[in-house]
CSV table of C-alpha atoms and ligand atoms in Angstrom, one decimal:
chain,number,residue,atom,x,y,z
A,1,MET,CA,-6.0,-25.6,-23.4
A,2,THR,CA,-7.7,-22.2,-23.6
A,3,ARG,CA,-11.4,-22.4,-23.2
A,4,PRO,CA,-13.7,-19.7,-24.5
A,5,THR,CA,-14.5,-17.4,-21.6
A,6,ARG,CA,-17.7,-18.2,-19.7
A,7,VAL,CA,-18.5,-16.1,-16.7
A,8,ARG,CA,-21.6,-15.8,-14.6
A,9,PHE,CA,-23.4,-13.4,-12.3
A,10,ALA,CA,-25.3,-15.4,-9.7
A,11,PRO,CA,-27.4,-13.1,-7.4
A,12,SER,CA,-29.5,-14.5,-4.6
A,13,PRO,CA,-33.0,-12.9,-5.0
A,14,THR,CA,-33.3,-12.1,-1.3
A,15,GLY,CA,-33.5,-8.4,-2.0
A,16,ALA,CA,-33.0,-5.7,-4.6
A,17,LEU,CA,-29.9,-5.5,-6.7
A,18,HIS,CA,-27.5,-3.3,-4.8
A,19,ILE,CA,-24.5,-1.4,-6.2
A,20,GLY,CA,-22.0,-4.0,-4.9
A,21,GLY,CA,-23.8,-6.7,-6.8
A,22,ALA,CA,-24.3,-4.4,-9.8
A,23,ARG,CA,-20.5,-3.8,-9.9
A,24,THR,CA,-19.9,-7.6,-9.9
A,25,ALA,CA,-22.4,-8.0,-12.7
A,26,ILE,CA,-20.7,-5.2,-14.7
A,27,TYR,CA,-17.3,-6.8,-14.4
A,28,ASN,CA,-18.6,-10.1,-15.5
A,29,TRP,CA,-20.5,-8.7,-18.4
A,30,ALA,CA,-17.5,-6.5,-19.5
A,31,PHE,CA,-15.1,-9.4,-19.2
A,32,ALA,CA,-17.3,-11.6,-21.3
A,33,ARG,CA,-17.7,-8.9,-23.9
A,34,ALA,CA,-14.0,-7.9,-24.0
A,35,THR,CA,-12.9,-11.5,-24.4
A,36,GLY,CA,-15.7,-12.5,-26.9
A,37,GLY,CA,-17.0,-14.9,-24.2
A,38,THR,CA,-20.4,-15.7,-22.7
A,39,PHE,CA,-22.1,-13.9,-19.9
A,40,VAL,CA,-24.4,-16.2,-17.9
A,41,LEU,CA,-27.0,-15.0,-15.5
A,42,ARG,CA,-28.0,-17.5,-12.8
A,43,ILE,CA,-30.4,-17.1,-10.0
A,44,ASP,CA,-29.2,-18.5,-6.7
A,45,ASP,CA,-32.7,-18.9,-5.2
A,46,THR,CA,-32.0,-21.8,-2.8
A,47,ASP,CA,-33.0,-19.8,0.3
A,48,PRO,CA,-36.7,-20.4,0.1
A,49,GLU,CA,-37.7,-18.1,2.9
A,50,ARG,CA,-36.0,-15.0,1.5
A,51,SER,CA,-36.1,-15.6,-2.2
A,52,THR,CA,-39.0,-14.1,-4.1
A,53,ALA,CA,-40.1,-13.8,-7.7
A,54,GLU,CA,-40.5,-10.0,-7.2
A,55,ASN,CA,-36.8,-9.7,-6.2
A,56,THR,CA,-35.8,-11.7,-9.2
A,57,ALA,CA,-37.9,-9.5,-11.5
A,58,GLN,CA,-36.4,-6.4,-9.9
A,59,ILE,CA,-32.8,-7.7,-10.4
A,60,LEU,CA,-33.4,-8.5,-14.0
A,61,ARG,CA,-35.0,-5.0,-14.5
A,62,SER,CA,-32.0,-3.3,-12.8
A,63,LEU,CA,-29.5,-5.2,-15.0
A,64,ARG,CA,-31.4,-4.3,-18.1
A,65,TRP,CA,-31.7,-0.7,-17.0
A,66,LEU,CA,-27.9,-0.6,-16.6
A,67,GLY,CA,-27.5,-1.9,-20.2
A,68,LEU,CA,-26.2,-5.3,-19.1
A,69,ASP,CA,-27.5,-8.0,-21.5
A,70,TRP,CA,-26.9,-11.7,-20.7
A,71,ASP,CA,-26.3,-14.4,-23.2
A,72,GLU,CA,-27.8,-17.2,-21.2
A,73,GLY,CA,-30.1,-17.1,-18.3
A,74,PRO,CA,-33.6,-16.3,-17.1
A,75,GLU,CA,-36.2,-15.3,-19.7
A,76,ILE,CA,-33.9,-16.2,-22.6
A,77,GLY,CA,-32.7,-19.7,-21.7
A,78,GLY,CA,-29.6,-21.3,-23.2
A,79,PRO,CA,-27.9,-24.6,-23.6
A,80,PHE,CA,-27.0,-25.1,-20.0
A,81,GLY,CA,-30.4,-24.3,-18.4
A,82,PRO,CA,-32.4,-24.1,-16.3
A,83,TYR,CA,-30.8,-21.1,-14.8
A,84,SER,CA,-32.4,-21.0,-11.4
A,85,GLN,CA,-31.0,-23.2,-8.7
A,86,THR,CA,-34.5,-24.3,-7.5
A,87,GLU,CA,-35.0,-25.9,-10.9
A,88,ARG,CA,-31.7,-27.8,-10.9
A,89,SER,CA,-32.2,-30.2,-8.0
A,90,ASP,CA,-31.8,-33.2,-10.4
A,91,ARG,CA,-28.3,-31.9,-11.3
A,92,TYR,CA,-27.2,-31.7,-7.7
A,93,ALA,CA,-28.6,-35.2,-7.1
A,94,ALA,CA,-26.7,-36.5,-10.1
A,95,ALA,CA,-23.4,-34.8,-9.0
A,96,LEU,CA,-23.8,-36.2,-5.5
A,97,GLU,CA,-24.4,-39.7,-7.0
A,98,ARG,CA,-21.1,-39.4,-8.9
A,99,MET,CA,-19.3,-38.4,-5.8
A,100,LYS,CA,-20.8,-41.3,-3.8
A,101,VAL,CA,-19.5,-43.7,-6.5
A,102,ASN,CA,-16.0,-42.2,-6.6
A,103,GLY,CA,-15.9,-42.1,-2.8
A,104,SER,CA,-15.6,-38.4,-2.4
A,105,ALA,CA,-18.9,-38.1,-0.5
A,106,TYR,CA,-20.0,-40.1,2.5
A,107,PRO,CA,-23.2,-40.1,4.7
A,108,CYS,CA,-23.0,-38.8,8.2
A,109,PHE,CA,-25.5,-39.9,10.7
A,110,CYS,CA,-24.4,-37.7,13.6
A,111,SER,CA,-27.2,-35.8,15.1
A,112,ALA,CA,-27.2,-32.1,15.9
A,113,ALA,CA,-26.7,-33.0,19.5
A,114,ASP,CA,-23.8,-35.3,18.8
A,115,LEU,CA,-22.1,-32.5,16.8
A,116,GLU,CA,-22.6,-30.0,19.5
A,117,THR,CA,-21.0,-32.3,22.0
A,118,LYS,CA,-18.1,-32.9,19.6
A,119,ARG,CA,-17.7,-29.1,19.2
A,120,THR,CA,-17.6,-28.5,22.9
A,121,ALA,CA,-15.0,-31.2,23.3
A,122,ALA,CA,-12.9,-29.9,20.4
A,123,ARG,CA,-12.9,-26.4,21.9
A,124,ALA,CA,-11.7,-27.8,25.2
A,125,GLY,CA,-9.0,-30.0,23.5
A,126,ASP,CA,-6.6,-29.2,20.6
A,127,GLY,CA,-9.1,-27.1,18.8
A,128,ALA,CA,-8.9,-29.0,15.5
A,129,ALA,CA,-11.3,-27.5,13.0
A,130,GLY,CA,-14.6,-29.0,12.0
A,131,TYR,CA,-16.2,-32.4,12.1
A,132,ASP,CA,-14.1,-35.2,13.6
A,133,ARG,CA,-15.0,-37.7,10.8
A,134,THR,CA,-16.6,-40.3,13.0
A,135,CYS,CA,-18.9,-41.5,10.2
A,136,ARG,CA,-16.1,-41.5,7.6
A,137,ARG,CA,-14.6,-44.4,9.6
A,138,LEU,CA,-17.8,-46.5,9.6
A,139,ASP,CA,-17.4,-49.8,7.8
A,140,PRO,CA,-19.3,-50.2,4.4
A,141,ASP,CA,-21.8,-52.8,5.7
A,142,THR,CA,-22.8,-50.6,8.7
A,143,VAL,CA,-23.3,-47.7,6.4
A,144,ALA,CA,-25.4,-49.7,3.9
A,145,ALA,CA,-27.6,-51.0,6.7
A,146,ARG,CA,-28.2,-47.6,8.3
A,147,LEU,CA,-29.0,-46.1,4.9
A,148,GLN,CA,-31.3,-49.0,4.2
A,149,ALA,CA,-33.1,-48.5,7.5
A,150,GLY,CA,-33.7,-44.9,6.5
A,151,GLU,CA,-31.7,-43.3,9.3
A,152,PRO,CA,-31.5,-39.5,8.8
A,153,HIS,CA,-28.2,-38.4,7.4
A,154,VAL,CA,-26.4,-35.6,5.6
A,155,TRP,CA,-23.7,-36.1,2.9
A,156,ARG,CA,-20.2,-34.8,3.6
A,157,LEU,CA,-17.2,-34.2,1.4
A,158,ALA,CA,-14.4,-36.6,2.1
A,159,VAL,CA,-11.4,-34.3,2.0
A,160,PRO,CA,-8.5,-36.3,0.5
A,161,ALA,CA,-6.1,-37.1,3.4
A,162,ASP,CA,-3.1,-36.2,1.2
A,163,ARG,CA,-4.6,-33.0,-0.4
A,164,GLY,CA,-2.3,-30.6,1.4
A,165,ASP,CA,-2.7,-26.9,1.6
A,166,ILE,CA,-5.0,-25.2,-0.9
A,167,VAL,CA,-3.6,-22.3,-2.7
A,168,VAL,CA,-6.0,-19.9,-4.4
A,169,ASP,CA,-4.2,-18.0,-7.1
A,170,ASP,CA,-6.7,-15.1,-7.3
A,171,ALA,CA,-6.6,-12.8,-10.4
A,172,VAL,CA,-7.0,-9.8,-8.1
A,173,ARG,CA,-5.5,-10.8,-4.8
A,174,GLY,CA,-2.7,-13.0,-5.8
A,175,GLU,CA,-2.0,-16.2,-3.8
A,176,THR,CA,-3.8,-17.0,-0.6
A,177,VAL,CA,-2.9,-20.2,1.2
A,178,PHE,CA,-5.5,-22.1,3.1
A,179,PRO,CA,-3.8,-24.8,5.3
A,180,ALA,CA,-5.0,-28.4,4.8
A,181,SER,CA,-5.6,-28.6,8.6
A,182,ALA,CA,-8.4,-26.0,8.2
A,183,MET,CA,-10.3,-28.1,5.7
A,184,ASP,CA,-13.1,-30.1,7.3
A,185,ASP,CA,-15.4,-32.6,5.7
A,186,PHE,CA,-18.2,-30.1,5.2
A,187,VAL,CA,-21.8,-30.8,4.4
A,188,LEU,CA,-22.7,-31.1,0.7
A,189,ALA,CA,-26.4,-32.1,1.1
A,190,ARG,CA,-28.6,-31.6,4.1
A,191,THR,CA,-30.9,-34.2,5.8
A,192,ASP,CA,-33.8,-33.1,3.6
A,193,GLY,CA,-31.6,-33.6,0.5
A,194,THR,CA,-31.1,-29.9,-0.3
A,195,PRO,CA,-27.6,-28.9,-1.4
A,196,THR,CA,-25.5,-26.4,0.5
A,197,TYR,CA,-24.3,-23.2,-1.2
A,198,ASN,CA,-20.8,-24.5,-1.6
A,199,PHE,CA,-22.0,-27.6,-3.3
A,200,ALA,CA,-24.8,-26.2,-5.5
A,201,THR,CA,-22.6,-23.4,-6.7
A,202,VAL,CA,-19.8,-25.7,-7.8
A,203,VAL,CA,-22.1,-28.1,-9.5
A,204,ASP,CA,-23.6,-25.2,-11.4
A,205,ASP,CA,-20.3,-23.7,-12.3
A,206,ALA,CA,-19.0,-27.0,-13.5
A,207,ASP,CA,-22.2,-27.9,-15.5
A,208,MET,CA,-22.2,-24.5,-17.0
A,209,GLU,CA,-18.5,-24.7,-18.0
A,210,ILE,CA,-17.7,-21.5,-16.1
A,211,THR,CA,-14.1,-20.5,-16.7
A,212,HIS,CA,-13.8,-17.4,-14.4
A,213,VAL,CA,-15.5,-16.8,-11.1
A,214,VAL,CA,-15.6,-13.0,-10.6
A,215,ARG,CA,-17.4,-12.1,-7.3
A,216,GLY,CA,-17.2,-10.2,-4.0
A,217,ASP,CA,-14.4,-11.1,-1.7
A,218,ASP,CA,-16.9,-12.1,1.0
A,219,HIS,CA,-16.7,-15.4,-0.9
A,220,LEU,CA,-13.0,-15.8,-0.7
A,221,SER,CA,-13.2,-18.0,2.4
A,222,ASN,CA,-15.6,-20.3,0.5
A,223,THR,CA,-13.2,-20.8,-2.3
A,224,PRO,CA,-10.9,-23.6,-0.9
A,225,ARG,CA,-14.0,-25.7,-0.2
A,226,GLN,CA,-15.3,-25.0,-3.6
A,227,ILE,CA,-12.0,-26.0,-5.2
A,228,LEU,CA,-12.2,-29.3,-3.3
A,229,VAL,CA,-15.6,-30.0,-4.8
A,230,PHE,CA,-14.4,-29.2,-8.3
A,231,GLU,CA,-11.6,-31.7,-7.8
A,232,ALA,CA,-14.0,-34.3,-6.4
A,233,LEU,CA,-16.1,-33.9,-9.5
A,234,GLY,CA,-13.0,-34.4,-11.7
A,235,HIS,CA,-13.7,-31.0,-13.2
A,236,PHE,CA,-11.2,-28.2,-14.0
A,237,VAL,CA,-11.0,-25.4,-11.4
A,238,PRO,CA,-12.0,-22.0,-12.8
A,239,ARG,CA,-9.9,-18.9,-12.3
A,240,PHE,CA,-11.1,-16.8,-9.4
A,241,ALA,CA,-11.2,-13.0,-9.1
A,242,HIS,CA,-12.4,-11.6,-5.8
A,243,LEU,CA,-13.4,-8.0,-5.7
A,244,SER,CA,-12.8,-5.8,-2.7
A,245,MET,CA,-15.8,-4.5,-0.9
A,246,ILE,CA,-17.3,-1.0,-1.5
A,247,TRP,CA,-17.0,1.3,1.5
A,248,GLY,CA,-18.8,4.4,2.4
A,249,ALA,CA,-16.9,7.7,2.7
A,250,ASP,CA,-16.6,7.0,6.5
A,251,GLY,CA,-14.6,3.9,5.8
A,252,LYS,CA,-17.3,1.5,6.8
A,253,LYS,CA,-18.8,-1.2,4.6
A,254,LEU,CA,-21.5,0.4,2.4
A,255,SER,CA,-25.0,-0.1,3.9
A,256,LYS,CA,-28.3,1.6,4.1
A,257,ARG,CA,-26.9,4.1,6.5
A,258,HIS,CA,-25.1,5.7,3.6
A,259,GLY,CA,-28.3,6.4,1.8
A,260,ALA,CA,-29.5,4.8,-1.4
A,261,THR,CA,-27.8,1.5,-2.2
A,262,SER,CA,-30.1,-0.3,-4.6
A,263,VAL,CA,-29.8,0.3,-8.3
A,264,GLU,CA,-33.4,1.3,-8.6
A,265,ALA,CA,-33.0,3.9,-5.8
A,266,PHE,CA,-30.3,5.5,-7.8
A,267,ARG,CA,-32.5,5.5,-10.9
A,268,ASP,CA,-35.3,7.1,-8.9
A,269,GLU,CA,-32.9,9.7,-7.5
A,270,GLY,CA,-32.2,10.9,-11.0
A,271,PHE,CA,-29.0,9.1,-12.1
A,272,LEU,CA,-28.6,8.0,-15.7
A,273,PRO,CA,-27.8,4.3,-16.2
A,274,GLU,CA,-24.8,5.1,-18.4
A,275,ALA,CA,-23.4,7.3,-15.6
A,276,LEU,CA,-24.0,4.8,-12.9
A,277,LEU,CA,-22.5,2.1,-15.1
A,278,ASN,CA,-19.4,4.2,-15.7
A,279,TYR,CA,-19.1,5.1,-12.0
A,280,LEU,CA,-19.4,1.6,-10.7
A,281,ALA,CA,-17.0,0.2,-13.4
A,282,LEU,CA,-14.3,2.6,-12.1
A,283,LEU,CA,-15.0,1.6,-8.5
A,284,GLY,CA,-12.2,-0.8,-8.4
A,285,TRP,CA,-11.1,-1.0,-12.0
A,286,SER,CA,-9.3,1.5,-14.2
A,287,LEU,CA,-8.8,1.9,-17.9
A,288,ASP,CA,-5.4,3.6,-17.7
A,289,GLY,CA,-5.3,5.1,-14.2
A,290,GLU,CA,-6.6,8.5,-15.3
A,291,THR,CA,-9.5,8.4,-17.8
A,292,THR,CA,-12.8,9.0,-15.9
A,293,ILE,CA,-15.3,8.9,-18.6
A,294,VAL,CA,-15.5,5.3,-19.9
A,295,SER,CA,-18.5,4.4,-22.0
A,296,ARG,CA,-20.2,1.1,-22.1
A,297,ASP,CA,-18.6,0.4,-25.4
A,298,VAL,CA,-15.1,1.1,-24.2
A,299,LEU,CA,-15.8,-1.0,-21.2
A,300,ALA,CA,-17.0,-3.8,-23.4
A,301,SER,CA,-13.8,-3.8,-25.5
A,302,ALA,CA,-11.1,-2.8,-23.0
A,303,PHE,CA,-12.0,-4.5,-19.7
A,304,SER,CA,-9.5,-6.8,-18.2
A,305,LEU,CA,-9.1,-8.6,-14.9
A,306,ASP,CA,-5.5,-7.4,-14.4
A,307,ARG,CA,-6.6,-3.8,-14.0
A,308,ILE,CA,-8.9,-4.6,-11.0
A,309,SER,CA,-7.6,-3.1,-7.8
A,310,LYS,CA,-7.4,-5.0,-4.6
A,311,ASN,CA,-7.9,-1.9,-2.5
A,312,PRO,CA,-11.3,-1.3,-1.1
A,313,ALA,CA,-13.2,1.2,-3.2
A,314,ILE,CA,-14.8,4.3,-1.6
A,315,PHE,CA,-18.3,5.2,-2.8
A,316,ASP,CA,-18.5,8.9,-3.3
A,317,VAL,CA,-21.9,10.2,-4.3
A,318,GLU,CA,-20.6,13.6,-5.3
A,319,LYS,CA,-18.3,12.1,-7.8
A,320,LEU,CA,-21.2,10.1,-9.2
A,321,GLU,CA,-23.2,13.4,-9.4
A,322,TRP,CA,-20.4,15.0,-11.3
A,323,MET,CA,-20.2,12.1,-13.7
A,324,ASN,CA,-24.0,12.2,-14.2
A,325,GLY,CA,-23.7,15.9,-15.1
A,326,VAL,CA,-21.0,15.1,-17.7
A,327,TYR,CA,-23.3,12.5,-19.3
A,328,ILE,CA,-26.2,14.9,-19.2
A,329,ARG,CA,-24.2,17.6,-21.0
A,330,GLU,CA,-22.8,15.3,-23.6
A,331,MET,CA,-26.2,14.1,-24.6
A,332,PRO,CA,-27.6,15.4,-27.9
A,333,PRO,CA,-30.3,17.9,-27.0
A,334,ALA,CA,-33.0,16.0,-28.8
A,335,GLU,CA,-32.2,12.9,-26.8
A,336,PHE,CA,-32.1,14.9,-23.6
A,337,ALA,CA,-35.5,16.4,-24.3
A,338,GLU,CA,-36.9,12.9,-24.7
A,339,ARG,CA,-35.3,11.6,-21.6
A,340,MET,CA,-36.5,14.5,-19.4
A,341,LEU,CA,-40.1,13.8,-20.5
A,342,PRO,CA,-40.8,11.0,-18.0
A,343,TRP,CA,-39.6,13.3,-15.1
A,344,LEU,CA,-41.9,16.0,-16.2
A,345,VAL,CA,-44.8,13.6,-16.7
A,346,GLU,CA,-44.2,12.1,-13.3
A,347,ALA,CA,-44.2,15.5,-11.6
A,348,GLY,CA,-47.6,16.1,-13.3
A,349,LEU,CA,-46.3,19.0,-15.3
A,350,THR,CA,-47.1,17.7,-18.8
A,351,THR,CA,-48.1,14.8,-20.9
A,352,ALA,CA,-46.4,12.8,-23.6
A,353,ASP,CA,-49.1,14.0,-26.0
A,354,ASP,CA,-48.1,17.6,-25.4
A,355,PHE,CA,-44.5,16.7,-25.8
A,356,TYR,CA,-45.0,15.0,-29.2
A,357,ARG,CA,-47.3,17.8,-30.3
A,358,ARG,CA,-44.6,20.5,-30.0
A,359,PRO,CA,-41.2,18.8,-29.5
A,360,GLU,CA,-39.4,22.0,-30.7
A,361,TRP,CA,-40.7,23.9,-27.7
A,362,TYR,CA,-39.3,21.3,-25.3
A,363,MET,CA,-36.0,21.4,-27.2
A,364,THR,CA,-35.8,25.1,-26.2
A,365,LEU,CA,-35.9,24.1,-22.6
A,366,VAL,CA,-32.8,22.0,-22.8
A,367,PRO,CA,-30.1,24.6,-22.8
A,368,LEU,CA,-32.0,26.3,-20.0
A,369,ILE,CA,-31.4,23.6,-17.5
A,370,SER,CA,-28.8,21.0,-18.7
A,371,GLU,CA,-25.9,23.3,-17.9
A,372,ARG,CA,-26.0,23.0,-14.2
A,373,LEU,CA,-28.0,19.7,-13.8
A,374,LYS,CA,-26.6,17.0,-11.6
A,375,ARG,CA,-29.6,14.8,-11.3
A,376,MET,CA,-32.7,14.3,-13.5
A,377,THR,CA,-34.8,14.9,-10.4
A,378,GLU,CA,-33.8,18.5,-10.5
A,379,ILE,CA,-35.6,19.0,-13.8
A,380,ALA,CA,-39.2,19.3,-12.7
A,381,PRO,CA,-38.6,21.7,-9.8
A,382,ALA,CA,-36.5,23.9,-12.1
A,383,LEU,CA,-39.1,24.0,-14.9
A,384,ARG,CA,-42.3,24.0,-12.9
A,385,PHE,CA,-42.8,27.7,-13.3
A,386,LEU,CA,-43.2,27.2,-17.1
A,387,PHE,CA,-46.0,24.8,-16.8
A,388,ALA,CA,-48.4,26.0,-14.1
A,389,ASP,CA,-50.9,28.8,-14.9
A,390,ALA,CA,-50.3,30.4,-11.6
A,391,ILE,CA,-47.3,29.9,-9.3
A,392,GLU,CA,-47.0,29.8,-5.6
A,393,LEU,CA,-44.3,32.1,-4.3
A,394,ASP,CA,-42.0,30.5,-1.8
A,395,PRO,CA,-42.4,32.6,1.4
A,396,ALA,CA,-38.7,32.5,2.2
A,397,ALA,CA,-37.9,33.8,-1.3
A,398,VAL,CA,-40.5,36.6,-1.0
A,399,GLU,CA,-39.0,37.6,2.3
A,400,LYS,CA,-35.5,37.7,0.7
A,401,ALA,CA,-36.3,39.4,-2.5
A,402,LEU,CA,-39.6,41.3,-2.3
A,403,SER,CA,-39.9,42.5,1.3
A,404,SER,CA,-38.3,45.9,0.8
A,405,ASP,CA,-40.1,48.9,-0.7
A,406,GLU,CA,-37.1,49.4,-3.0
A,407,ALA,CA,-37.5,45.9,-4.4
A,408,ARG,CA,-41.2,46.3,-4.8
A,409,SER,CA,-41.1,49.6,-6.6
A,410,ALA,CA,-38.3,48.3,-8.8
A,411,LEU,CA,-40.4,45.3,-9.7
A,412,ALA,CA,-43.3,47.6,-10.6
A,413,ALA,CA,-41.1,49.6,-12.8
A,414,ALA,CA,-39.7,46.4,-14.4
A,415,GLY,CA,-43.3,45.4,-15.3
A,416,ASP,CA,-43.8,48.7,-17.1
A,417,ALA,CA,-40.5,48.5,-18.9
A,418,LEU,CA,-41.1,44.9,-20.1
A,419,ARG,CA,-44.6,45.9,-21.3
A,420,GLU,CA,-43.0,48.4,-23.6
A,421,LEU,CA,-40.3,46.2,-25.2
A,422,ARG,CA,-40.4,45.9,-28.9
A,423,SER,CA,-39.1,42.4,-29.1
A,424,TRP,CA,-39.2,39.6,-26.6
A,425,ASP,CA,-35.7,38.0,-26.6
A,426,ALA,CA,-33.1,37.4,-23.9
A,427,GLU,CA,-30.8,40.2,-25.1
A,428,THR,CA,-33.5,42.9,-25.2
A,429,ILE,CA,-34.9,41.9,-21.8
A,430,GLN,CA,-31.5,41.9,-20.2
A,431,THR,CA,-30.6,45.3,-21.6
A,432,ALA,CA,-33.9,46.8,-20.5
A,433,LEU,CA,-33.6,45.5,-17.0
A,434,ARG,CA,-30.0,46.6,-16.6
A,435,ASP,CA,-30.8,50.1,-17.9
A,436,LEU,CA,-33.7,50.3,-15.5
A,437,ALA,CA,-31.6,49.3,-12.5
A,438,GLU,CA,-29.2,51.9,-13.4
A,439,SER,CA,-31.7,54.7,-13.8
A,440,LEU,CA,-33.4,53.6,-10.5
A,441,GLY,CA,-30.1,53.4,-8.7
A,442,VAL,CA,-30.7,49.9,-7.5
A,443,LYS,CA,-28.3,47.0,-7.7
A,444,PRO,CA,-29.0,44.9,-10.8
A,445,LYS,CA,-29.0,41.8,-8.6
A,446,VAL,CA,-31.8,43.2,-6.5
A,447,LEU,CA,-33.9,43.9,-9.5
A,448,PHE,CA,-33.2,40.6,-11.1
A,449,GLN,CA,-34.0,38.7,-7.9
A,450,ALA,CA,-37.3,40.5,-7.5
A,451,VAL,CA,-38.3,39.6,-11.1
A,452,ARG,CA,-37.1,36.1,-10.6
A,453,VAL,CA,-39.1,35.5,-7.5
A,454,ALA,CA,-42.2,37.1,-9.0
A,455,THR,CA,-42.1,35.0,-12.2
A,456,THR,CA,-40.7,31.7,-11.0
A,457,GLY,CA,-41.6,31.7,-7.3
A,458,SER,CA,-38.1,30.9,-6.2
A,459,THR,CA,-34.7,32.5,-5.8
A,460,VAL,CA,-33.1,29.7,-7.8
A,461,SER,CA,-34.2,29.2,-11.3
A,462,PRO,CA,-32.7,28.6,-14.7
A,463,PRO,CA,-31.0,31.7,-16.3
A,464,LEU,CA,-33.5,34.5,-15.8
A,465,PHE,CA,-33.8,36.2,-19.2
A,466,GLU,CA,-34.0,32.9,-21.1
A,467,SER,CA,-36.7,31.8,-18.6
A,468,LEU,CA,-38.7,35.0,-19.3
A,469,VAL,CA,-38.5,34.4,-23.0
A,470,LEU,CA,-40.0,30.9,-22.6
A,471,LEU,CA,-42.6,32.1,-20.2
A,472,GLY,CA,-43.8,34.7,-22.7
A,473,ARG,CA,-44.6,38.3,-22.1
A,474,ASP,CA,-48.2,37.9,-21.1
A,475,ALA,CA,-47.4,35.4,-18.3
A,476,THR,CA,-44.4,37.4,-17.2
A,477,LEU,CA,-46.5,40.6,-16.8
A,478,ALA,CA,-49.4,38.8,-15.1
A,479,ARG,CA,-47.0,37.2,-12.6
A,480,ILE,CA,-45.3,40.5,-11.8
A,481,ALA,CA,-48.7,42.1,-11.3
A,482,ALA,CA,-49.9,39.2,-9.1
A,483,ALA,CA,-46.8,39.3,-7.0
A,484,LEU,CA,-47.2,43.1,-6.4
B,1,LIG,N1,-25.5,-16.2,-4.7
B,1,LIG,C1,-24.2,-15.8,-4.2
B,1,LIG,C2,-24.3,-14.4,-3.7
B,1,LIG,O1,-25.2,-13.7,-4.1
B,1,LIG,C3,-23.3,-16.0,-5.3
B,1,LIG,C4,-21.9,-16.3,-4.9
B,1,LIG,C5,-21.0,-16.6,-6.0
B,1,LIG,O2,-20.9,-15.8,-7.0
B,1,LIG,O3,-20.5,-17.8,-6.0
B,1,LIG,O4,-23.5,-14.0,-2.9
């Protein structure tokens, strides 16, 4: 029977959404979209110490920013809710009840000290894995009496004696065999009644009719245990797809040492959501082995599990910057103008009011900067000279471009020449300055740099002549005079 695809992304809100988690979310989302299935978002908040509402809010914000919409989950609900594990304790209790009845769960009264003694003995002996199943051998009357007496206990899974090896047929990694001898009667519910991760996750995946579990391969080792729980619940086992970790360029697992790792940090560092989405999607998946620009829409129609690579992916921020630049340049100018506004406002250069009063003027800025831009954070520094009444000259730039007598007298002559121009357009300005350089016998570059530093404050700016046009003649002449 083929069931309609239902996948889930189940972050633990113990921190921000990082790019590894974001990639998992993207693959689940894209798989659901490409198969006409359902993308469920579930919050695995069972770690009370480290889970916070702010982290959950930040995760939801990051997903939305990336353009990932969920069909069921927090804030929108759905037929299988609630979608936070802390609100689902009655489901875990009910599932445990069923397992008690069918004999696949049993209480264990061994104390922590007992278990420690057993572990030490096991290490010294044949080294058999896990709990020695002492309590599984108790007779039913004893068990009933001890439960009746309220003796502290956990609940363990009774791994069927004849279960045999567990084979995980992973959509990414192929078959992995976990030997039966390595399967212990692990804990399902703790002494205080709270479920363990391997139990709660399976109860949720079963309740929510999840058909495919797509997640990081740090969970591969949990999979055989989870399969045993699905079987104990009499539920079908979903198909698993475990994604390889993301590595830094140095071949180590990606971590804070490699710089920004949270989605919001990438946002703040000037990456566009569509570029980050594209980049992360290709970090372990490919459309055809060569296409690098894959839009959200293409992803949502063409994603498939069989094109996920099992090799670790290497995170390369330069490639991401390149991709960001591609998206910037492909954007219609009016949209780009609108999307650069928040960066200008945040830098204190302008207001939204001003923008909507004269949008055409802002549109003229677009070709000036979009050509070489890699990150949106570069916009405000590049355009600052157009917004301030007076500019501060960067001392290093002054040293480089204005410290010689030659440069200063050329700059003075440029001021005179520009004052006389009949029209104020890039072409005319360029011709005038080139002619001037020639008649003065200075290199054009020296003259242009002097004018650039005097009018923009820096040796790097958008194209000079276009910049002067936007700055206007009065401001240009005033800045040249002030620099001199
Ligand atoms: N909450 C788990 C995590 O964030 C989810 C694991 C799973 O997808 O089963 O790692």
